[in-house]
mmCIF file with all atom_site columns, C-alpha atoms in Angstrom:
data_model
loop_
_atom_site.group_PDB
_atom_site.id
_atom_site.type_symbol
_atom_site.label_atom_id
_atom_site.label_alt_id
_atom_site.label_comp_id
_atom_site.label_asym_id
_atom_site.label_entity_id
_atom_site.label_seq_id
_atom_site.pdbx_PDB_ins_code
_atom_site.Cartn_x
_atom_site.Cartn_y
_atom_site.Cartn_z
_atom_site.occupancy
_atom_site.B_iso_or_equiv
_atom_site.pdbx_formal_charge
_atom_site.auth_seq_id
_atom_site.auth_comp_id
_atom_site.auth_asym_id
_atom_site.auth_atom_id
_atom_site.pdbx_PDB_model_num
ATOM 1   C CA . UNK A 1 1   ? 30.663  -55.440 33.349  1.00 53.00 ? 6   UNK A CA 1
ATOM 2   C CA . UNK A 1 2   ? 30.650  -51.801 32.401  1.00 55.00 ? 7   UNK A CA 1
ATOM 3   C CA . UNK A 1 3   ? 29.860  -51.940 28.326  1.00 58.00 ? 8   UNK A CA 1
ATOM 4   C CA . UNK A 1 4   ? 27.196  -54.340 29.314  1.00 54.00 ? 9   UNK A CA 1
ATOM 5   C CA . UNK A 1 5   ? 25.682  -51.599 31.922  1.00 52.00 ? 10  UNK A CA 1
ATOM 6   C CA . UNK A 1 6   ? 26.497  -48.424 29.773  1.00 47.00 ? 11  UNK A CA 1
ATOM 7   C CA . UNK A 1 7   ? 24.201  -50.912 26.990  1.00 56.00 ? 12  UNK A CA 1
ATOM 8   C CA . UNK A 1 8   ? 21.213  -51.757 29.581  1.00 48.00 ? 13  UNK A CA 1
ATOM 9   C CA . UNK A 1 9   ? 21.390  -47.808 30.811  1.00 55.00 ? 14  UNK A CA 1
ATOM 10  C CA . UNK A 1 10  ? 21.390  -46.549 27.367  1.00 57.00 ? 15  UNK A CA 1
ATOM 11  C CA . UNK A 1 11  ? 18.352  -49.204 26.200  1.00 56.00 ? 16  UNK A CA 1
ATOM 12  C CA . UNK A 1 12  ? 16.556  -48.223 29.310  1.00 54.00 ? 17  UNK A CA 1
ATOM 13  C CA . UNK A 1 13  ? 17.276  -44.146 28.492  1.00 56.00 ? 18  UNK A CA 1
ATOM 14  C CA . UNK A 1 14  ? 15.719  -45.287 24.581  1.00 56.00 ? 19  UNK A CA 1
ATOM 15  C CA . UNK A 1 15  ? 12.492  -46.503 26.618  1.00 54.00 ? 20  UNK A CA 1
ATOM 16  C CA . UNK A 1 16  ? 11.976  -43.692 28.346  1.00 51.00 ? 21  UNK A CA 1
ATOM 17  C CA . UNK A 1 17  ? 12.452  -41.577 25.732  1.00 51.00 ? 22  UNK A CA 1
ATOM 18  C CA . UNK A 1 18  ? 9.612   -43.466 23.473  1.00 54.00 ? 23  UNK A CA 1
ATOM 19  C CA . UNK A 1 19  ? 7.529   -43.531 26.193  1.00 54.00 ? 24  UNK A CA 1
ATOM 20  C CA . UNK A 1 20  ? 7.321   -39.955 26.218  1.00 53.00 ? 25  UNK A CA 1
ATOM 21  C CA . UNK A 1 21  ? 6.404   -39.376 23.132  1.00 53.00 ? 26  UNK A CA 1
ATOM 22  C CA . UNK A 1 22  ? 3.751   -42.107 22.890  1.00 50.00 ? 27  UNK A CA 1
ATOM 23  C CA . UNK A 1 23  ? 0.364   -40.940 24.450  1.00 51.00 ? 28  UNK A CA 1
ATOM 24  C CA . UNK A 1 24  ? -3.303  -41.585 24.626  1.00 53.00 ? 29  UNK A CA 1
ATOM 25  C CA . UNK A 1 25  ? -4.199  -39.497 21.139  1.00 51.00 ? 30  UNK A CA 1
ATOM 26  C CA . UNK A 1 26  ? -5.470  -36.627 23.878  1.00 52.00 ? 31  UNK A CA 1
ATOM 27  C CA . UNK A 1 27  ? -2.249  -34.501 22.733  1.00 53.00 ? 32  UNK A CA 1
ATOM 28  C CA . UNK A 1 28  ? -3.004  -32.553 19.722  1.00 54.00 ? 33  UNK A CA 1
ATOM 29  C CA . UNK A 1 29  ? -0.145  -32.535 18.074  1.00 60.00 ? 34  UNK A CA 1
ATOM 30  C CA . UNK A 1 30  ? -1.898  -31.201 14.778  1.00 67.00 ? 35  UNK A CA 1
ATOM 31  C CA . UNK A 1 31  ? -2.291  -28.197 15.656  1.00 65.00 ? 36  UNK A CA 1
ATOM 32  C CA . UNK A 1 32  ? -0.037  -25.534 14.049  1.00 62.00 ? 37  UNK A CA 1
ATOM 33  C CA . UNK A 1 33  ? 1.959   -23.289 16.975  1.00 82.00 ? 38  UNK A CA 1
ATOM 34  C CA . UNK A 1 34  ? 0.686   -20.215 14.271  1.00 80.00 ? 39  UNK A CA 1
ATOM 35  C CA . UNK A 1 35  ? -2.650  -19.617 12.975  1.00 76.00 ? 40  UNK A CA 1
ATOM 36  C CA . UNK A 1 36  ? -1.960  -19.635 9.434   1.00 75.00 ? 41  UNK A CA 1
ATOM 37  C CA . UNK A 1 37  ? -1.316  -16.685 7.741   1.00 74.00 ? 42  UNK A CA 1
ATOM 38  C CA . UNK A 1 38  ? -4.212  -14.645 5.705   1.00 71.00 ? 43  UNK A CA 1
ATOM 39  C CA . UNK A 1 39  ? -4.650  -15.095 1.988   1.00 73.00 ? 44  UNK A CA 1
ATOM 40  C CA . UNK A 1 40  ? -5.399  -11.461 0.944   1.00 71.00 ? 45  UNK A CA 1
ATOM 41  C CA . UNK A 1 41  ? -8.389  -10.678 -1.604  1.00 76.00 ? 46  UNK A CA 1
ATOM 42  C CA . UNK A 1 42  ? -6.649  -9.064  -4.913  1.00 78.00 ? 47  UNK A CA 1
ATOM 43  C CA . UNK A 1 43  ? -9.145  -6.644  -5.432  1.00 80.00 ? 48  UNK A CA 1
ATOM 44  C CA . UNK A 1 44  ? -9.689  -5.244  -9.479  1.00 87.00 ? 49  UNK A CA 1
ATOM 45  C CA . UNK A 1 45  ? -6.544  -4.410  -11.698 1.00 85.00 ? 50  UNK A CA 1
ATOM 46  C CA . UNK A 1 46  ? -5.854  -0.570  -11.369 1.00 89.00 ? 51  UNK A CA 1
ATOM 47  C CA . UNK A 1 47  ? -3.635  -1.007  -14.701 1.00 87.00 ? 52  UNK A CA 1
ATOM 48  C CA . UNK A 1 48  ? -0.330  0.849   -15.504 1.00 90.00 ? 53  UNK A CA 1
ATOM 49  C CA . UNK A 1 49  ? -0.420  4.161   -14.000 1.00 93.00 ? 54  UNK A CA 1
ATOM 50  C CA . UNK A 1 50  ? -4.196  3.700   -12.654 1.00 94.00 ? 55  UNK A CA 1
ATOM 51  C CA . UNK A 1 51  ? -5.322  4.154   -16.354 1.00 93.00 ? 56  UNK A CA 1
ATOM 52  C CA . UNK A 1 52  ? -4.546  7.663   -16.715 1.00 94.00 ? 57  UNK A CA 1
ATOM 53  C CA . UNK A 1 53  ? -3.028  8.974   -19.554 1.00 92.00 ? 58  UNK A CA 1
ATOM 54  C CA . UNK A 1 54  ? 0.069   11.255  -19.498 1.00 90.00 ? 59  UNK A CA 1
ATOM 55  C CA . UNK A 1 55  ? -1.983  13.652  -20.930 1.00 91.00 ? 60  UNK A CA 1
ATOM 56  C CA . UNK A 1 56  ? -5.222  13.493  -18.187 1.00 94.00 ? 61  UNK A CA 1
ATOM 57  C CA . UNK A 1 57  ? -2.900  13.708  -15.588 1.00 92.00 ? 62  UNK A CA 1
ATOM 58  C CA . UNK A 1 58  ? -1.639  17.268  -16.882 1.00 90.00 ? 63  UNK A CA 1
ATOM 59  C CA . UNK A 1 59  ? -4.535  18.322  -17.199 1.00 91.00 ? 64  UNK A CA 1
ATOM 60  C CA . UNK A 1 60  ? -6.253  17.221  -14.371 1.00 92.00 ? 65  UNK A CA 1
ATOM 61  C CA . UNK A 1 61  ? -3.385  18.156  -12.000 1.00 89.00 ? 66  UNK A CA 1
ATOM 62  C CA . UNK A 1 62  ? -2.071  21.442  -13.710 1.00 85.00 ? 67  UNK A CA 1
ATOM 63  C CA . UNK A 1 63  ? 0.823   20.824  -14.304 1.00 83.00 ? 68  UNK A CA 1
ATOM 64  C CA . UNK A 1 64  ? 1.399   22.621  -17.647 1.00 79.00 ? 69  UNK A CA 1
ATOM 65  C CA . UNK A 1 65  ? 4.232   20.899  -19.409 1.00 82.00 ? 70  UNK A CA 1
ATOM 66  C CA . UNK A 1 66  ? 5.412   17.613  -17.645 1.00 83.00 ? 71  UNK A CA 1
ATOM 67  C CA . UNK A 1 67  ? 7.639   14.426  -17.933 1.00 76.00 ? 72  UNK A CA 1
ATOM 68  C CA . UNK A 1 68  ? 6.785   10.878  -16.336 1.00 66.00 ? 73  UNK A CA 1
ATOM 69  C CA . UNK A 1 69  ? 10.018  10.773  -14.212 1.00 73.00 ? 74  UNK A CA 1
ATOM 70  C CA . UNK A 1 70  ? 9.099   7.120   -13.000 1.00 84.00 ? 75  UNK A CA 1
ATOM 71  C CA . UNK A 1 71  ? 6.522   4.371   -14.260 1.00 87.00 ? 76  UNK A CA 1
ATOM 72  C CA . UNK A 1 72  ? 6.927   0.490   -13.417 1.00 85.00 ? 77  UNK A CA 1
ATOM 73  C CA . UNK A 1 73  ? 4.742   -2.644  -12.463 1.00 80.00 ? 78  UNK A CA 1
ATOM 74  C CA . UNK A 1 74  ? 3.355   -0.608  -8.974  1.00 90.00 ? 79  UNK A CA 1
ATOM 75  C CA . UNK A 1 75  ? 3.784   3.369   -9.693  1.00 94.00 ? 80  UNK A CA 1
ATOM 76  C CA . UNK A 1 76  ? 4.446   6.044   -11.807 1.00 95.00 ? 81  UNK A CA 1
ATOM 77  C CA . UNK A 1 77  ? 5.575   9.641   -11.358 1.00 93.00 ? 82  UNK A CA 1
ATOM 78  C CA . UNK A 1 78  ? 4.851   12.445  -13.115 1.00 92.00 ? 83  UNK A CA 1
ATOM 79  C CA . UNK A 1 79  ? 7.353   15.687  -13.292 1.00 89.00 ? 84  UNK A CA 1
ATOM 80  C CA . UNK A 1 80  ? 7.108   19.550  -14.206 1.00 85.00 ? 85  UNK A CA 1
ATOM 81  C CA . UNK A 1 81  ? 9.287   21.558  -15.852 1.00 75.00 ? 86  UNK A CA 1
ATOM 82  C CA . UNK A 1 82  ? 12.188  22.711  -13.424 1.00 67.00 ? 87  UNK A CA 1
ATOM 83  C CA . UNK A 1 83  ? 13.986  21.407  -10.783 1.00 62.00 ? 88  UNK A CA 1
ATOM 84  C CA . UNK A 1 84  ? 12.445  21.301  -7.443  1.00 66.00 ? 89  UNK A CA 1
ATOM 85  C CA . UNK A 1 85  ? 9.128   21.432  -9.423  1.00 82.00 ? 90  UNK A CA 1
ATOM 86  C CA . UNK A 1 86  ? 5.374   20.061  -8.613  1.00 88.00 ? 91  UNK A CA 1
ATOM 87  C CA . UNK A 1 87  ? 4.560   16.162  -8.852  1.00 92.00 ? 92  UNK A CA 1
ATOM 88  C CA . UNK A 1 88  ? 2.044   13.702  -9.215  1.00 95.00 ? 93  UNK A CA 1
ATOM 89  C CA . UNK A 1 89  ? 2.680   9.902   -7.799  1.00 96.00 ? 94  UNK A CA 1
ATOM 90  C CA . UNK A 1 90  ? 0.648   6.977   -8.550  1.00 97.00 ? 95  UNK A CA 1
ATOM 91  C CA . UNK A 1 91  ? 0.878   3.355   -6.399  1.00 96.00 ? 96  UNK A CA 1
ATOM 92  C CA . UNK A 1 92  ? -0.645  0.091   -6.035  1.00 96.00 ? 97  UNK A CA 1
ATOM 93  C CA . UNK A 1 93  ? -0.667  -1.485  -3.241  1.00 94.00 ? 98  UNK A CA 1
ATOM 94  C CA . UNK A 1 94  ? -1.499  -5.898  -3.284  1.00 91.00 ? 99  UNK A CA 1
ATOM 95  C CA . UNK A 1 95  ? -2.035  -6.895  0.043   1.00 88.00 ? 100 UNK A CA 1
ATOM 96  C CA . UNK A 1 96  ? -1.087  -4.447  2.037   1.00 86.00 ? 101 UNK A CA 1
ATOM 97  C CA . UNK A 1 97  ? -3.219  -2.780  4.468   1.00 88.00 ? 102 UNK A CA 1
ATOM 98  C CA . UNK A 1 98  ? -4.669  0.796   3.464   1.00 95.00 ? 103 UNK A CA 1
ATOM 99  C CA . UNK A 1 99  ? -4.068  1.194   7.793   1.00 95.00 ? 104 UNK A CA 1
ATOM 100 C CA . UNK A 1 100 ? -0.488  1.240   7.169   1.00 94.00 ? 105 UNK A CA 1
ATOM 101 C CA . UNK A 1 101 ? -0.289  4.058   5.230   1.00 94.00 ? 106 UNK A CA 1
ATOM 102 C CA . UNK A 1 102 ? -3.098  5.984   6.764   1.00 96.00 ? 107 UNK A CA 1
ATOM 103 C CA . UNK A 1 103 ? -0.371  5.697   9.897   1.00 95.00 ? 108 UNK A CA 1
ATOM 104 C CA . UNK A 1 104 ? 2.454   6.941   7.684   1.00 94.00 ? 109 UNK A CA 1
ATOM 105 C CA . UNK A 1 105 ? 0.624   9.880   6.701   1.00 94.00 ? 110 UNK A CA 1
ATOM 106 C CA . UNK A 1 106 ? -0.631  10.983  9.971   1.00 95.00 ? 111 UNK A CA 1
ATOM 107 C CA . UNK A 1 107 ? 3.321   10.615  11.201  1.00 94.00 ? 112 UNK A CA 1
ATOM 108 C CA . UNK A 1 108 ? 3.445   13.179  8.477   1.00 92.00 ? 113 UNK A CA 1
ATOM 109 C CA . UNK A 1 109 ? 1.471   16.000  9.860   1.00 91.00 ? 114 UNK A CA 1
ATOM 110 C CA . UNK A 1 110 ? -1.024  14.920  8.350   1.00 93.00 ? 115 UNK A CA 1
ATOM 111 C CA . UNK A 1 111 ? -4.773  14.506  9.286   1.00 94.00 ? 116 UNK A CA 1
ATOM 112 C CA . UNK A 1 112 ? -6.082  11.925  7.304   1.00 97.00 ? 117 UNK A CA 1
ATOM 113 C CA . UNK A 1 113 ? -10.242 12.441  6.925   1.00 96.00 ? 118 UNK A CA 1
ATOM 114 C CA . UNK A 1 114 ? -12.385 9.560   5.580   1.00 97.00 ? 119 UNK A CA 1
ATOM 115 C CA . UNK A 1 115 ? -13.003 9.755   1.945   1.00 97.00 ? 120 UNK A CA 1
ATOM 116 C CA . UNK A 1 116 ? -15.474 8.051   -0.823  1.00 97.00 ? 121 UNK A CA 1
ATOM 117 C CA . UNK A 1 117 ? -15.060 7.675   -3.787  1.00 97.00 ? 122 UNK A CA 1
ATOM 118 C CA . UNK A 1 118 ? -17.197 6.013   -7.090  1.00 95.00 ? 123 UNK A CA 1
ATOM 119 C CA . UNK A 1 119 ? -18.175 4.188   -3.723  1.00 95.00 ? 124 UNK A CA 1
ATOM 120 C CA . UNK A 1 120 ? -15.078 2.700   -2.326  1.00 96.00 ? 125 UNK A CA 1
ATOM 121 C CA . UNK A 1 121 ? -13.788 3.638   0.874   1.00 97.00 ? 126 UNK A CA 1
ATOM 122 C CA . UNK A 1 122 ? -10.901 5.814   1.791   1.00 97.00 ? 127 UNK A CA 1
ATOM 123 C CA . UNK A 1 123 ? -8.833  8.968   2.898   1.00 98.00 ? 128 UNK A CA 1
ATOM 124 C CA . UNK A 1 124 ? -7.339  12.128  2.097   1.00 97.00 ? 129 UNK A CA 1
ATOM 125 C CA . UNK A 1 125 ? -4.873  14.053  3.756   1.00 97.00 ? 130 UNK A CA 1
ATOM 126 C CA . UNK A 1 126 ? -3.239  17.846  3.254   1.00 95.00 ? 131 UNK A CA 1
ATOM 127 C CA . UNK A 1 127 ? -0.273  18.306  4.520   1.00 92.00 ? 132 UNK A CA 1
ATOM 128 C CA . UNK A 1 128 ? -0.739  21.873  7.251   1.00 90.00 ? 133 UNK A CA 1
ATOM 129 C CA . UNK A 1 129 ? 0.783   24.228  4.288   1.00 87.00 ? 134 UNK A CA 1
ATOM 130 C CA . UNK A 1 130 ? -1.285  22.915  1.798   1.00 88.00 ? 135 UNK A CA 1
ATOM 131 C CA . UNK A 1 131 ? 1.835   21.882  -0.674  1.00 89.00 ? 136 UNK A CA 1
ATOM 132 C CA . UNK A 1 132 ? 0.952   18.155  -0.669  1.00 92.00 ? 137 UNK A CA 1
ATOM 133 C CA . UNK A 1 133 ? -1.858  15.607  -0.903  1.00 95.00 ? 138 UNK A CA 1
ATOM 134 C CA . UNK A 1 134 ? -2.447  12.389  -0.304  1.00 96.00 ? 139 UNK A CA 1
ATOM 135 C CA . UNK A 1 135 ? -5.276  10.404  -1.345  1.00 98.00 ? 140 UNK A CA 1
ATOM 136 C CA . UNK A 1 136 ? -5.830  6.505   -0.907  1.00 98.00 ? 141 UNK A CA 1
ATOM 137 C CA . UNK A 1 137 ? -8.420  4.092   -2.098  1.00 97.00 ? 142 UNK A CA 1
ATOM 138 C CA . UNK A 1 138 ? -9.627  0.350   -0.950  1.00 96.00 ? 143 UNK A CA 1
ATOM 139 C CA . UNK A 1 139 ? -9.924  -2.056  -3.227  1.00 94.00 ? 144 UNK A CA 1
ATOM 140 C CA . UNK A 1 140 ? -10.643 -5.945  -0.883  1.00 90.00 ? 145 UNK A CA 1
ATOM 141 C CA . UNK A 1 141 ? -7.373  -5.745  0.625   1.00 90.00 ? 146 UNK A CA 1
ATOM 142 C CA . UNK A 1 142 ? -5.333  -3.898  -2.001  1.00 93.00 ? 147 UNK A CA 1
ATOM 143 C CA . UNK A 1 143 ? -5.431  -0.125  -2.183  1.00 96.00 ? 148 UNK A CA 1
ATOM 144 C CA . UNK A 1 144 ? -4.098  2.721   -4.445  1.00 97.00 ? 149 UNK A CA 1
ATOM 145 C CA . UNK A 1 145 ? -3.047  6.215   -3.658  1.00 97.00 ? 150 UNK A CA 1
ATOM 146 C CA . UNK A 1 146 ? -2.608  9.078   -5.675  1.00 97.00 ? 151 UNK A CA 1
ATOM 147 C CA . UNK A 1 147 ? -0.367  11.566  -4.756  1.00 96.00 ? 152 UNK A CA 1
ATOM 148 C CA . UNK A 1 148 ? 0.349   15.255  -5.652  1.00 95.00 ? 153 UNK A CA 1
ATOM 149 C CA . UNK A 1 149 ? 3.334   17.748  -4.476  1.00 92.00 ? 154 UNK A CA 1
ATOM 150 C CA . UNK A 1 150 ? 3.170   21.389  -5.200  1.00 86.00 ? 155 UNK A CA 1
ATOM 151 C CA . UNK A 1 151 ? 6.509   23.077  -5.516  1.00 78.00 ? 156 UNK A CA 1
ATOM 152 C CA . UNK A 1 152 ? 6.985   25.902  -3.177  1.00 68.00 ? 157 UNK A CA 1
ATOM 153 C CA . UNK A 1 153 ? 6.892   28.841  -6.045  1.00 62.00 ? 158 UNK A CA 1
ATOM 154 C CA . UNK A 1 154 ? 3.895   27.993  -7.883  1.00 61.00 ? 159 UNK A CA 1
ATOM 155 C CA . UNK A 1 155 ? 1.077   29.785  -7.477  1.00 59.00 ? 160 UNK A CA 1
ATOM 156 C CA . UNK A 1 156 ? -2.102  27.575  -6.523  1.00 63.00 ? 161 UNK A CA 1
ATOM 157 C CA . UNK A 1 157 ? -5.071  28.400  -7.210  1.00 68.00 ? 162 UNK A CA 1
ATOM 158 C CA . UNK A 1 158 ? -6.710  24.991  -5.400  1.00 76.00 ? 163 UNK A CA 1
ATOM 159 C CA . UNK A 1 159 ? -6.392  22.904  -3.332  1.00 86.00 ? 164 UNK A CA 1
ATOM 160 C CA . UNK A 1 160 ? -3.969  19.363  -4.818  1.00 92.00 ? 165 UNK A CA 1
ATOM 161 C CA . UNK A 1 161 ? -6.339  17.191  -2.670  1.00 95.00 ? 166 UNK A CA 1
ATOM 162 C CA . UNK A 1 162 ? -9.449  18.220  -5.310  1.00 94.00 ? 167 UNK A CA 1
ATOM 163 C CA . UNK A 1 163 ? -6.798  17.310  -7.982  1.00 93.00 ? 168 UNK A CA 1
ATOM 164 C CA . UNK A 1 164 ? -5.817  14.377  -6.511  1.00 96.00 ? 169 UNK A CA 1
ATOM 165 C CA . UNK A 1 165 ? -9.288  13.274  -6.396  1.00 97.00 ? 170 UNK A CA 1
ATOM 166 C CA . UNK A 1 166 ? -10.091 13.696  -9.672  1.00 96.00 ? 171 UNK A CA 1
ATOM 167 C CA . UNK A 1 167 ? -7.753  11.107  -11.395 1.00 97.00 ? 172 UNK A CA 1
ATOM 168 C CA . UNK A 1 168 ? -8.816  8.809   -8.475  1.00 97.00 ? 173 UNK A CA 1
ATOM 169 C CA . UNK A 1 169 ? -12.114 9.171   -9.933  1.00 97.00 ? 174 UNK A CA 1
ATOM 170 C CA . UNK A 1 170 ? -10.835 8.243   -13.130 1.00 96.00 ? 175 UNK A CA 1
ATOM 171 C CA . UNK A 1 171 ? -9.091  5.260   -11.816 1.00 96.00 ? 176 UNK A CA 1
ATOM 172 C CA . UNK A 1 172 ? -12.465 3.595   -10.168 1.00 96.00 ? 177 UNK A CA 1
ATOM 173 C CA . UNK A 1 173 ? -14.297 4.505   -13.171 1.00 95.00 ? 178 UNK A CA 1
ATOM 174 C CA . UNK A 1 174 ? -11.838 2.238   -15.396 1.00 94.00 ? 179 UNK A CA 1
ATOM 175 C CA . UNK A 1 175 ? -11.545 -0.458  -12.844 1.00 92.00 ? 180 UNK A CA 1
ATOM 176 C CA . UNK A 1 176 ? -11.344 -4.213  -14.388 1.00 72.00 ? 181 UNK A CA 1
#
């Protein structure tokens, strides 16, 4: 008798669960719990090292003798001769918000100002000491950034933002 009661009780429970799952169609089970992710609109191809040559970096940044310290698919870095020397960096960011970079620059004590480079919006941020400048340019859902850091011993005859702006202008002119 116990087994019969257990079977009847189990079947009743199964029917109850099945009834809870059915409905009149008003339950919208096709709605996702989260909105679908945004697909980034890829901007134009910025090329290797921002379509800028080593010689152009050397001349426009005023580095004298340089060595390319880093080169990969998304960034390049050039150093002038000597330990702790002046450096220039290019980086490309696909599908990444420029606002996040702007916020990071702000946390580093730099005050970003809105700029336009070749009809493209962006920002530049100069460190209060005048030793570091970050300059970023928006390209659809992408952006690229040029950065320059003077060493403390170099006599500076200009603002590093003026120098990286010339590099950014070349990158924008050569977009593909």
